[in-house]
Amino acid sequence: MTTTEMAATQASEPTRNGVDTATLFATLDAVKQAPEAAQFQFRAHNQWVSGTHNRTTITGYFGVGEERTHERTFVFDADHPAVLVSQDHGPTPTEFVLHALASCLTAGLATIAAARRVKLTEVRSTVTGDIDLNGILGLNPDVRNGYQQITVRFTIKGDAPAETLRELVEQSRARSAVYDIITNQVPVTIEVNTP
Amino acid sequence: MTTTEMAATQASEPTRNGVDTATLFATLDAVKQAPEAAQFQFRAHNQWVSGTHNRTTITGYFGVGEERTHERTFVFDADHPAVLVSQDHGPTPTEFVLHALASCLTAGLATIAAARRVKLTEVRSTVTGDIDLNGILGLNPDVRNGYQQITVRFTIKGDAPAETLRELVEQSRARSAVYDIITNQVPVTIEVNTP
């Protein structure tokens, strides 16, 4: 979306696809004036339960210049299934990565469609990740630990030609935080405190 | 863990850290004999709700040669908060990435500790991810879309010296699927069906 597109669209904007586009464009303008407002820090707090079962709490984050909290505290369990010698109290960590990718691309798609005046009626996706556990099991040094490939299959309906709907997905991909995290490299630091 | 360590440990193994180590070692042996059993495909099914709010269902996967389903169906909402022009019906997609990393490293830690006969009494972690939203907002082409850095801070207690506990974390990192996904590159294919 270019600045010209935004200016042209901003004049008389209703909510579209559940997106308050007037506020969206106003927010973009505000961030343009004060780019430091866009510095965010997200956080997750995890506590081990037993075996591969553990629980994450998500509540606070930093953004737009101050500490904030979500409307409510979100809690998620993760585990491995019985076939991996565990008890299936939650999805595997790797399945949460697929969820994160689907939700990021879909949120972006709905927002970009609203900004471009496309009304969506349905967006579904299935994300598959192929992984060879010989990697994490330490049985084959030539096999990576993570997914070998991930495939996202969207089904989309809306009031625009198929080509336009595909362009919306492409623009969402080009602006997706999670797509970038997965397809590129993020530096990760691990610190250990042993009180 | 080397084969020698496993053989030495396998003889008289109780459950430790909630990990059934005898079954774990037996599983490792079985996969060594039939490496194709370790080919897994995980899946997530996402449906758009409204705006940036969408919902993922996780139920089926492929592994150890056949289609399988989790003990129950897991459902997760994702959204953006009000400060990002949304309604905070769930964590952001990027927060789920932090959860995935914490849960993967923690599951690995508990398993490796059990295999090495270390009894853990507490494992907590906080994962922070720094992100400049000027990237995904399209306001600065020099800013990446995803996290600029992620930091994991563990607090660990157990019946081993601090140095050993740190080595367990290091081994978990070295065998973590999600750490690999985030710190290296995974190829992602996106297909769009517009019926």
mmCIF file of C-alpha atoms in Angstrom:
data_model
loop_
_atom_site.group_PDB
_atom_site.id
_atom_site.type_symbol
_atom_site.label_atom_id
_atom_site.label_comp_id
_atom_site.label_asym_id
_atom_site.label_seq_id
_atom_site.Cartn_x
_atom_site.Cartn_y
_atom_site.Cartn_z
ATOM 1 C CA MET A 1 0.000 0.000 0.000
ATOM 2 C CA THR A 2 1.542 3.299 -1.012
ATOM 3 C CA THR A 3 1.059 6.647 0.727
ATOM 4 C CA THR A 4 -1.013 7.807 -2.234
ATOM 5 C CA GLU A 5 -3.274 4.775 -1.922
ATOM 6 C CA MET A 6 -3.679 5.486 1.774
ATOM 7 C CA ALA A 7 -4.471 9.157 1.289
ATOM 8 C CA ALA A 8 -6.987 8.344 -1.442
ATOM 9 C CA THR A 9 -8.651 5.716 0.702
ATOM 10 C CA GLN A 10 -8.631 7.550 3.998
ATOM 11 C CA ALA A 11 -11.322 10.110 3.168
ATOM 12 C CA SER A 12 -14.473 8.039 3.629
ATOM 13 C CA GLU A 13 -13.616 4.761 5.276
ATOM 14 C CA PRO A 14 -16.027 2.338 6.858
ATOM 15 C CA THR A 15 -15.041 -0.802 8.701
ATOM 16 C CA ARG A 16 -14.267 -3.504 6.131
ATOM 17 C CA ASN A 17 -13.430 -7.160 6.845
ATOM 18 C CA GLY A 18 -13.748 -6.228 10.510
ATOM 19 C CA VAL A 19 -10.858 -3.778 10.065
ATOM 20 C CA ASP A 20 -11.380 -0.170 11.193
ATOM 21 C CA THR A 21 -9.530 1.255 8.215
ATOM 22 C CA ALA A 22 -9.860 4.901 9.254
ATOM 23 C CA THR A 23 -8.096 4.170 12.542
ATOM 24 C CA LEU A 24 -5.615 1.953 10.700
ATOM 25 C CA PHE A 25 -4.621 4.763 8.363
ATOM 26 C CA ALA A 26 -4.523 7.279 11.226
ATOM 27 C CA THR A 27 -2.224 4.904 13.129
ATOM 28 C CA LEU A 28 0.069 4.579 10.115
ATOM 29 C CA ASP A 29 0.230 8.381 9.890
ATOM 30 C CA ALA A 30 0.989 8.655 13.611
ATOM 31 C CA VAL A 31 3.814 6.107 13.379
ATOM 32 C CA LYS A 32 5.196 7.925 10.369
ATOM 33 C CA GLN A 33 5.498 11.034 12.564
ATOM 34 C CA ALA A 34 6.909 9.102 15.550
ATOM 35 C CA PRO A 35 8.660 5.953 14.269
ATOM 36 C CA GLU A 36 9.831 4.990 17.783
ATOM 37 C CA ALA A 37 6.202 4.175 18.677
ATOM 38 C CA ALA A 38 6.617 1.031 16.563
ATOM 39 C CA GLN A 39 9.274 -0.466 18.870
ATOM 40 C CA PHE A 40 7.616 -3.461 20.522
ATOM 41 C CA GLN A 41 8.787 -6.223 22.785
ATOM 42 C CA PHE A 42 6.645 -9.341 23.067
ATOM 43 C CA ARG A 43 7.113 -11.901 25.850
ATOM 44 C CA ALA A 44 6.216 -15.424 26.846
ATOM 45 C CA HIS A 45 6.691 -16.961 30.310
ATOM 46 C CA ASN A 46 7.066 -20.726 30.420
ATOM 47 C CA GLN A 47 6.946 -23.136 33.339
ATOM 48 C CA TRP A 48 7.887 -26.784 33.125
ATOM 49 C CA VAL A 49 5.165 -29.164 34.360
ATOM 50 C CA SER A 50 6.518 -32.720 33.857
ATOM 51 C CA GLY A 51 8.345 -34.551 31.098
ATOM 52 C CA THR A 52 7.764 -32.724 27.811
ATOM 53 C CA HIS A 53 4.657 -31.024 29.212
ATOM 54 C CA ASN A 54 5.043 -27.322 29.939
ATOM 55 C CA ARG A 55 2.859 -24.243 30.092
ATOM 56 C CA THR A 56 3.275 -20.739 28.715
ATOM 57 C CA THR A 57 1.631 -17.573 30.009
ATOM 58 C CA ILE A 58 1.364 -14.514 27.773
ATOM 59 C CA THR A 59 0.245 -11.247 29.322
ATOM 60 C CA GLY A 60 2.529 -8.204 29.198
ATOM 61 C CA TYR A 61 4.314 -6.503 26.339
ATOM 62 C CA PHE A 62 5.942 -3.179 25.540
ATOM 63 C CA GLY A 63 4.669 -1.002 22.725
ATOM 64 C CA VAL A 64 3.890 2.570 21.696
ATOM 65 C CA GLY A 65 6.227 3.833 24.389
ATOM 66 C CA GLU A 66 4.950 2.014 27.447
ATOM 67 C CA GLU A 67 4.340 -1.277 29.255
ATOM 68 C CA ARG A 68 0.997 -2.818 28.332
ATOM 69 C CA THR A 69 -1.002 -5.925 29.124
ATOM 70 C CA HIS A 70 -3.366 -7.974 27.017
ATOM 71 C CA GLU A 71 -7.095 -7.771 27.783
ATOM 72 C CA ARG A 72 -6.694 -11.125 29.489
ATOM 73 C CA THR A 73 -3.897 -13.542 30.318
ATOM 74 C CA PHE A 74 -3.423 -16.275 27.729
ATOM 75 C CA VAL A 75 -2.220 -19.720 28.832
ATOM 76 C CA PHE A 76 -1.096 -22.528 26.526
ATOM 77 C CA ASP A 77 0.097 -26.044 27.222
ATOM 78 C CA ALA A 78 2.567 -27.818 24.967
ATOM 79 C CA ASP A 79 3.574 -31.467 25.034
ATOM 80 C CA HIS A 80 4.517 -34.369 22.793
ATOM 81 C CA PRO A 81 2.101 -37.174 21.832
ATOM 82 C CA ALA A 82 2.182 -40.763 23.128
ATOM 83 C CA VAL A 83 4.006 -41.976 20.025
ATOM 84 C CA LEU A 84 6.850 -39.682 21.132
ATOM 85 C CA VAL A 85 6.843 -41.138 24.663
ATOM 86 C CA SER A 86 4.704 -38.377 26.162
ATOM 87 C CA GLN A 87 1.109 -37.661 27.145
ATOM 88 C CA ASP A 88 -0.306 -35.263 24.564
ATOM 89 C CA HIS A 89 -1.377 -32.545 27.014
ATOM 90 C CA GLY A 90 -1.021 -30.023 24.205
ATOM 91 C CA PRO A 91 0.246 -29.631 20.652
ATOM 92 C CA THR A 92 3.937 -30.004 20.002
ATOM 93 C CA PRO A 93 6.008 -26.808 19.966
ATOM 94 C CA THR A 94 6.483 -27.224 16.220
ATOM 95 C CA GLU A 95 2.718 -27.249 15.634
ATOM 96 C CA PHE A 96 2.473 -23.858 17.355
ATOM 97 C CA VAL A 97 4.917 -22.556 14.735
ATOM 98 C CA LEU A 98 2.497 -23.608 11.972
ATOM 99 C CA HIS A 99 -0.355 -21.894 13.832
ATOM 100 C CA ALA A 100 1.737 -18.731 14.149
ATOM 101 C CA LEU A 101 2.458 -18.695 10.418
ATOM 102 C CA ALA A 102 -1.181 -19.253 9.408
ATOM 103 C CA SER A 103 -2.476 -16.607 11.800
ATOM 104 C CA CYS A 104 0.111 -14.019 10.749
ATOM 105 C CA LEU A 105 -0.528 -14.431 7.024
ATOM 106 C CA THR A 106 -4.311 -14.405 7.566
ATOM 107 C CA ALA A 107 -4.289 -11.281 9.765
ATOM 108 C CA GLY A 108 -2.186 -9.482 7.181
ATOM 109 C CA LEU A 109 -4.402 -10.640 4.346
ATOM 110 C CA ALA A 110 -7.590 -9.312 5.974
ATOM 111 C CA THR A 111 -5.938 -5.985 6.782
ATOM 112 C CA ILE A 112 -4.425 -5.469 3.333
ATOM 113 C CA ALA A 113 -7.712 -6.490 1.672
ATOM 114 C CA ALA A 114 -9.571 -3.897 3.764
ATOM 115 C CA ALA A 115 -7.050 -1.208 2.847
ATOM 116 C CA ARG A 116 -7.472 -2.086 -0.843
ATOM 117 C CA ARG A 117 -11.269 -2.136 -0.619
ATOM 118 C CA VAL A 118 -11.622 -5.863 -1.171
ATOM 119 C CA LYS A 119 -14.353 -7.524 0.875
ATOM 120 C CA LEU A 120 -13.402 -11.052 1.933
ATOM 121 C CA THR A 121 -16.084 -13.636 2.663
ATOM 122 C CA GLU A 122 -13.924 -16.643 3.533
ATOM 123 C CA VAL A 123 -10.280 -17.335 4.293
ATOM 124 C CA ARG A 124 -9.142 -20.799 5.264
ATOM 125 C CA SER A 125 -5.684 -22.292 5.254
ATOM 126 C CA THR A 126 -3.932 -25.513 6.029
ATOM 127 C CA VAL A 127 -0.262 -25.387 6.932
ATOM 128 C CA THR A 128 1.823 -28.542 6.799
ATOM 129 C CA GLY A 129 5.364 -28.965 8.054
ATOM 130 C CA ASP A 130 7.531 -31.945 7.145
ATOM 131 C CA ILE A 131 10.076 -32.951 9.739
ATOM 132 C CA ASP A 132 12.447 -35.894 10.033
ATOM 133 C CA LEU A 133 12.852 -36.612 13.737
ATOM 134 C CA ASN A 134 16.148 -38.390 13.112
ATOM 135 C CA GLY A 135 17.485 -34.839 13.506
ATOM 136 C CA ILE A 136 16.274 -34.010 17.014
ATOM 137 C CA LEU A 137 16.750 -37.620 18.124
ATOM 138 C CA GLY A 138 20.426 -37.253 17.291
ATOM 139 C CA LEU A 139 20.370 -40.326 15.044
ATOM 140 C CA ASN A 140 21.517 -38.680 11.814
ATOM 141 C CA PRO A 141 23.872 -35.676 11.788
ATOM 142 C CA ASP A 142 22.875 -34.876 8.186
ATOM 143 C CA VAL A 143 19.235 -34.241 9.141
ATOM 144 C CA ARG A 144 18.298 -30.792 10.424
ATOM 145 C CA ASN A 145 16.341 -30.442 13.658
ATOM 146 C CA GLY A 146 13.553 -28.273 12.283
ATOM 147 C CA TYR A 147 11.079 -28.485 9.431
ATOM 148 C CA GLN A 148 12.516 -29.438 6.065
ATOM 149 C CA GLN A 149 9.712 -27.586 4.347
ATOM 150 C CA ILE A 150 6.457 -25.869 5.182
ATOM 151 C CA THR A 151 3.513 -25.509 2.792
ATOM 152 C CA VAL A 152 0.605 -23.105 3.253
ATOM 153 C CA ARG A 153 -2.561 -23.763 1.217
ATOM 154 C CA PHE A 154 -5.110 -20.928 1.242
ATOM 155 C CA THR A 155 -8.719 -21.034 0.109
ATOM 156 C CA ILE A 156 -10.011 -17.488 -0.308
ATOM 157 C CA LYS A 157 -13.329 -16.007 -1.392
ATOM 158 C CA GLY A 158 -14.060 -12.311 -1.848
ATOM 159 C CA ASP A 159 -15.453 -9.669 -4.176
ATOM 160 C CA ALA A 160 -12.329 -9.403 -6.328
ATOM 161 C CA PRO A 161 -10.878 -11.408 -9.234
ATOM 162 C CA ALA A 162 -8.698 -14.409 -8.413
ATOM 163 C CA GLU A 163 -5.611 -12.497 -9.541
ATOM 164 C CA THR A 164 -6.309 -9.715 -7.049
ATOM 165 C CA LEU A 165 -6.878 -12.194 -4.221
ATOM 166 C CA ARG A 166 -3.526 -13.790 -5.035
ATOM 167 C CA GLU A 167 -1.846 -10.370 -4.969
ATOM 168 C CA LEU A 168 -3.289 -9.768 -1.488
ATOM 169 C CA VAL A 169 -1.706 -13.003 -0.278
ATOM 170 C CA GLU A 170 1.594 -12.045 -1.884
ATOM 171 C CA GLN A 171 1.533 -8.653 -0.164
ATOM 172 C CA SER A 172 0.691 -10.314 3.158
ATOM 173 C CA ARG A 173 3.644 -12.685 2.695
ATOM 174 C CA ALA A 174 5.902 -9.729 1.903
ATOM 175 C CA ARG A 175 4.887 -8.030 5.180
ATOM 176 C CA SER A 176 4.551 -11.029 7.496
ATOM 177 C CA ALA A 177 6.572 -11.072 10.701
ATOM 178 C CA VAL A 178 6.289 -14.838 11.174
ATOM 179 C CA TYR A 179 7.060 -15.629 7.520
ATOM 180 C CA ASP A 180 10.243 -13.580 7.931
ATOM 181 C CA ILE A 181 11.131 -15.311 11.212
ATOM 182 C CA ILE A 182 10.763 -18.755 9.633
ATOM 183 C CA THR A 183 12.307 -18.131 6.224
ATOM 184 C CA ASN A 184 15.159 -15.958 7.422
ATOM 185 C CA GLN A 185 17.420 -16.027 10.460
ATOM 186 C CA VAL A 186 16.693 -14.487 13.850
ATOM 187 C CA PRO A 187 19.536 -14.259 16.390
ATOM 188 C CA VAL A 188 18.588 -16.054 19.623
ATOM 189 C CA THR A 189 20.466 -15.629 22.909
ATOM 190 C CA ILE A 190 19.997 -18.103 25.745
ATOM 191 C CA GLU A 191 20.907 -17.240 29.343
ATOM 192 C CA VAL A 192 20.792 -19.714 32.219
ATOM 193 C CA ASN A 193 20.332 -18.781 35.863
ATOM 194 C CA THR A 194 20.896 -21.571 38.407
ATOM 195 C CA PRO A 195 19.993 -20.117 41.814
ATOM 196 C CA MET B 1 23.743 -38.611 24.440
ATOM 197 C CA THR B 2 25.920 -41.256 22.830
ATOM 198 C CA THR B 3 24.921 -44.841 22.101
ATOM 199 C CA THR B 4 27.240 -45.951 24.890
ATOM 200 C CA GLU B 5 25.559 -43.613 27.359
ATOM 201 C CA MET B 6 22.189 -44.967 26.289
ATOM 202 C CA ALA B 7 23.220 -48.593 26.608
ATOM 203 C CA ALA B 8 24.721 -47.935 30.020
ATOM 204 C CA THR B 9 21.612 -46.114 31.182
ATOM 205 C CA GLN B 10 19.006 -48.386 29.703
ATOM 206 C CA ALA B 11 19.488 -51.294 32.067
ATOM 207 C CA SER B 12 17.556 -50.126 35.123
ATOM 208 C CA GLU B 13 15.563 -47.057 34.269
ATOM 209 C CA PRO B 14 12.780 -45.534 36.298
ATOM 210 C CA THR B 15 10.671 -42.595 35.204
ATOM 211 C CA ARG B 16 12.677 -39.427 35.869
ATOM 212 C CA ASN B 17 11.440 -35.836 35.423
ATOM 213 C CA GLY B 18 8.178 -37.386 34.225
ATOM 214 C CA VAL B 19 10.085 -39.005 31.348
ATOM 215 C CA ASP B 20 9.708 -42.755 30.852
ATOM 216 C CA THR B 21 13.360 -43.213 30.006
ATOM 217 C CA ALA B 22 13.139 -46.972 29.361
ATOM 218 C CA THR B 23 10.508 -46.386 26.659
ATOM 219 C CA LEU B 24 12.497 -43.403 25.396
ATOM 220 C CA PHE B 25 15.619 -45.501 24.885
ATOM 221 C CA ALA B 26 13.584 -48.337 23.363
ATOM 222 C CA THR B 27 12.039 -45.837 20.938
ATOM 223 C CA LEU B 28 15.465 -44.518 19.981
ATOM 224 C CA ASP B 29 16.602 -48.085 19.307
ATOM 225 C CA ALA B 30 13.486 -48.774 17.215
ATOM 226 C CA VAL B 31 14.021 -45.656 15.098
ATOM 227 C CA LYS B 32 17.654 -46.598 14.640
ATOM 228 C CA GLN B 33 16.461 -49.865 13.092
ATOM 229 C CA ALA B 34 13.737 -48.173 11.006
ATOM 230 C CA PRO B 35 14.738 -44.535 10.371
ATOM 231 C CA GLU B 36 11.669 -43.913 8.165
ATOM 232 C CA ALA B 37 9.486 -44.108 11.310
ATOM 233 C CA ALA B 38 10.838 -40.651 12.195
ATOM 234 C CA GLN B 39 9.227 -38.982 9.157
ATOM 235 C CA PHE B 40 6.493 -36.751 10.567
ATOM 236 C CA GLN B 41 4.146 -34.195 9.095
ATOM 237 C CA PHE B 42 2.482 -31.737 11.476
ATOM 238 C CA ARG B 43 -0.510 -29.620 10.440
ATOM 239 C CA ALA B 44 -2.527 -26.600 11.474
ATOM 240 C CA HIS B 45 -5.910 -25.570 10.023
ATOM 241 C CA ASN B 46 -6.762 -21.888 10.234
ATOM 242 C CA GLN B 47 -10.034 -20.062 9.674
ATOM 243 C CA TRP B 48 -10.374 -16.302 9.472
ATOM 244 C CA VAL B 49 -12.933 -14.843 11.914
ATOM 245 C CA SER B 50 -12.852 -11.051 11.415
ATOM 246 C CA GLY B 51 -10.136 -8.423 11.048
ATOM 247 C CA THR B 52 -6.901 -9.791 12.460
ATOM 248 C CA HIS B 53 -8.793 -12.364 14.542
ATOM 249 C CA ASN B 54 -8.487 -15.945 13.332
ATOM 250 C CA ARG B 55 -8.610 -19.432 14.791
ATOM 251 C CA THR B 56 -6.403 -22.480 14.341
ATOM 252 C CA THR B 57 -7.392 -26.102 14.883
ATOM 253 C CA ILE B 58 -4.720 -28.743 15.445
ATOM 254 C CA THR B 59 -5.761 -32.374 15.390
ATOM 255 C CA GLY B 60 -4.205 -34.758 12.838
ATOM 256 C CA TYR B 61 -0.614 -35.523 11.973
ATOM 257 C CA PHE B 62 1.403 -38.207 10.231
ATOM 258 C CA GLY B 63 4.081 -40.137 12.066
ATOM 259 C CA VAL B 64 5.597 -43.588 12.590
ATOM 260 C CA GLY B 65 4.172 -44.686 9.259
ATOM 261 C CA GLU B 66 0.535 -43.710 9.622
ATOM 262 C CA GLU B 67 -2.074 -40.987 10.064
ATOM 263 C CA ARG B 68 -2.664 -40.139 13.708
ATOM 264 C CA THR B 69 -4.749 -37.743 15.755
ATOM 265 C CA HIS B 70 -4.043 -35.989 19.032
ATOM 266 C CA GLU B 71 -5.912 -37.170 22.136
ATOM 267 C CA ARG B 72 -8.122 -34.138 21.694
ATOM 268 C CA THR B 73 -8.530 -31.301 19.212
ATOM 269 C CA PHE B 74 -6.632 -28.149 20.153
ATOM 270 C CA VAL B 75 -8.054 -24.738 19.199
ATOM 271 C CA PHE B 76 -6.203 -21.414 19.439
ATOM 272 C CA ASP B 77 -7.276 -17.873 18.653
ATOM 273 C CA ALA B 78 -4.814 -15.243 17.483
ATOM 274 C CA ASP B 79 -5.401 -11.525 17.119
ATOM 275 C CA HIS B 80 -3.701 -8.151 17.530
ATOM 276 C CA PRO B 81 -4.251 -5.862 20.556
ATOM 277 C CA ALA B 82 -6.239 -2.600 20.575
ATOM 278 C CA VAL B 83 -3.079 -0.524 20.226
ATOM 279 C CA LEU B 84 -2.652 -2.246 16.851
ATOM 280 C CA VAL B 85 -6.229 -1.422 15.803
ATOM 281 C CA SER B 86 -7.646 -4.815 16.784
ATOM 282 C CA GLN B 87 -9.551 -6.473 19.617
ATOM 283 C CA ASP B 88 -7.087 -8.696 21.463
ATOM 284 C CA HIS B 89 -9.062 -11.938 21.111
ATOM 285 C CA GLY B 90 -5.771 -13.833 21.403
ATOM 286 C CA PRO B 91 -2.017 -13.339 21.465
ATOM 287 C CA THR B 92 -0.317 -12.037 18.371
ATOM 288 C CA PRO B 93 1.116 -14.628 15.968
ATOM 289 C CA THR B 94 4.614 -13.514 16.951
ATOM 290 C CA GLU B 95 3.934 -14.270 20.633
ATOM 291 C CA PHE B 96 3.062 -17.849 19.688
ATOM 292 C CA VAL B 97 6.559 -18.112 18.180
ATOM 293 C CA LEU B 98 8.072 -17.225 21.575
ATOM 294 C CA HIS B 99 5.844 -19.833 23.241
ATOM 295 C CA ALA B 100 6.949 -22.436 20.692
ATOM 296 C CA LEU B 101 10.618 -21.708 21.383
ATOM 297 C CA ALA B 102 10.235 -21.837 25.184
ATOM 298 C CA SER B 103 8.220 -25.061 25.077
ATOM 299 C CA CYS B 104 10.627 -26.784 22.667
ATOM 300 C CA LEU B 105 13.738 -25.936 24.675
ATOM 301 C CA THR B 106 12.029 -26.920 27.939
ATOM 302 C CA ALA B 107 10.737 -30.259 26.628
ATOM 303 C CA GLY B 108 14.199 -31.082 25.333
ATOM 304 C CA LEU B 109 15.825 -30.032 28.594
ATOM 305 C CA ALA B 110 13.605 -32.297 30.716
ATOM 306 C CA THR B 111 14.165 -35.230 28.369
ATOM 307 C CA ILE B 112 17.939 -34.823 28.166
ATOM 308 C CA ALA B 113 18.179 -34.338 31.947
ATOM 309 C CA ALA B 114 16.240 -37.576 32.472
ATOM 310 C CA ALA B 115 18.528 -39.435 30.075
ATOM 311 C CA ARG B 116 21.569 -38.102 31.930
ATOM 312 C CA ARG B 117 20.107 -38.972 35.342
ATOM 313 C CA VAL B 118 19.666 -35.391 36.469
ATOM 314 C CA LYS B 119 16.528 -34.741 38.500
ATOM 315 C CA LEU B 120 15.044 -31.315 37.813
ATOM 316 C CA THR B 121 12.900 -29.569 40.413
ATOM 317 C CA GLU B 122 12.112 -26.322 38.597
ATOM 318 C CA VAL B 123 12.436 -24.952 35.092
ATOM 319 C CA ARG B 124 11.120 -21.518 34.240
ATOM 320 C CA SER B 125 11.910 -19.294 31.306
ATOM 321 C CA THR B 126 11.000 -15.922 29.922
ATOM 322 C CA VAL B 127 11.387 -15.352 26.213
ATOM 323 C CA THR B 128 11.457 -11.816 24.850
ATOM 324 C CA GLY B 129 11.342 -10.801 21.218
ATOM 325 C CA ASP B 130 12.189 -7.290 20.024
ATOM 326 C CA ILE B 131 10.400 -6.147 16.912
ATOM 327 C CA ASP B 132 10.208 -2.824 15.096
ATOM 328 C CA LEU B 133 6.769 -2.643 13.495
ATOM 329 C CA ASN B 134 8.004 -0.076 10.991
ATOM 330 C CA GLY B 135 8.884 -3.231 9.027
ATOM 331 C CA ILE B 136 5.460 -4.869 8.743
ATOM 332 C CA LEU B 137 3.753 -1.471 8.489
ATOM 333 C CA GLY B 138 5.793 -0.841 5.339
ATOM 334 C CA LEU B 139 7.133 2.451 6.708
ATOM 335 C CA ASN B 140 10.852 1.646 6.562
ATOM 336 C CA PRO B 141 12.318 -0.688 3.931
ATOM 337 C CA ASP B 142 15.492 -1.113 6.007
ATOM 338 C CA VAL B 143 13.602 -2.712 8.902
ATOM 339 C CA ARG B 144 12.916 -6.441 8.759
ATOM 340 C CA ASN B 145 9.391 -7.752 9.329
ATOM 341 C CA GLY B 146 10.251 -10.256 12.046
ATOM 342 C CA TYR B 147 12.029 -10.166 15.373
ATOM 343 C CA GLN B 148 15.365 -8.384 15.418
ATOM 344 C CA GLN B 149 16.467 -10.536 18.322
ATOM 345 C CA ILE B 150 15.056 -13.058 20.740
ATOM 346 C CA THR B 151 16.388 -13.698 24.262
ATOM 347 C CA VAL B 152 15.576 -16.754 26.387
ATOM 348 C CA ARG B 153 16.278 -16.524 30.126
ATOM 349 C CA PHE B 154 16.088 -19.826 32.003
ATOM 350 C CA THR B 155 15.928 -20.374 35.746
ATOM 351 C CA ILE B 156 16.726 -24.006 36.520
ATOM 352 C CA LYS B 157 16.991 -26.013 39.726
ATOM 353 C CA GLY B 158 18.010 -29.643 39.967
ATOM 354 C CA ASP B 159 20.314 -32.129 41.670
ATOM 355 C CA ALA B 160 23.356 -31.313 39.551
ATOM 356 C CA PRO B 161 26.032 -28.604 39.578
ATOM 357 C CA ALA B 162 25.282 -25.351 37.753
ATOM 358 C CA GLU B 163 27.748 -26.304 35.037
ATOM 359 C CA THR B 164 25.871 -29.537 34.333
ATOM 360 C CA LEU B 165 22.527 -27.735 34.225
ATOM 361 C CA ARG B 166 23.990 -25.307 31.693
ATOM 362 C CA GLU B 167 25.246 -28.211 29.580
ATOM 363 C CA LEU B 168 21.732 -29.684 29.555
ATOM 364 C CA VAL B 169 20.377 -26.412 28.174
ATOM 365 C CA GLU B 170 23.142 -26.303 25.583
ATOM 366 C CA GLN B 171 22.321 -29.849 24.463
ATOM 367 C CA SER B 172 18.620 -28.988 24.297
ATOM 368 C CA ARG B 173 19.459 -25.963 22.126
ATOM 369 C CA ALA B 174 21.594 -28.149 19.871
ATOM 370 C CA ARG B 175 18.637 -30.541 19.347
ATOM 371 C CA SER B 176 15.720 -28.112 19.303
ATOM 372 C CA ALA B 177 13.408 -28.123 16.286
ATOM 373 C CA VAL B 178 12.025 -24.645 16.976
ATOM 374 C CA TYR B 179 15.449 -23.126 17.709
ATOM 375 C CA ASP B 180 16.561 -24.423 14.308
ATOM 376 C CA ILE B 181 13.431 -23.086 12.577
ATOM 377 C CA ILE B 182 13.970 -19.609 14.047
ATOM 378 C CA THR B 183 17.742 -19.312 13.766
ATOM 379 C CA ASN B 184 18.054 -20.932 10.357
ATOM 380 C CA GLN B 185 15.981 -20.827 7.194
ATOM 381 C CA VAL B 186 12.994 -23.019 6.391
ATOM 382 C CA PRO B 187 11.627 -22.992 2.820
ATOM 383 C CA VAL B 188 7.936 -22.014 2.824
ATOM 384 C CA THR B 189 5.627 -22.519 -0.167
ATOM 385 C CA ILE B 190 2.291 -20.685 -0.358
ATOM 386 C CA GLU B 191 -0.518 -21.881 -2.635
ATOM 387 C CA VAL B 192 -3.768 -19.982 -3.177
ATOM 388 C CA ASN B 193 -7.055 -21.567 -4.230
ATOM 389 C CA THR B 194 -9.835 -19.145 -5.212
ATOM 390 C CA PRO B 195 -12.926 -21.289 -5.848
#
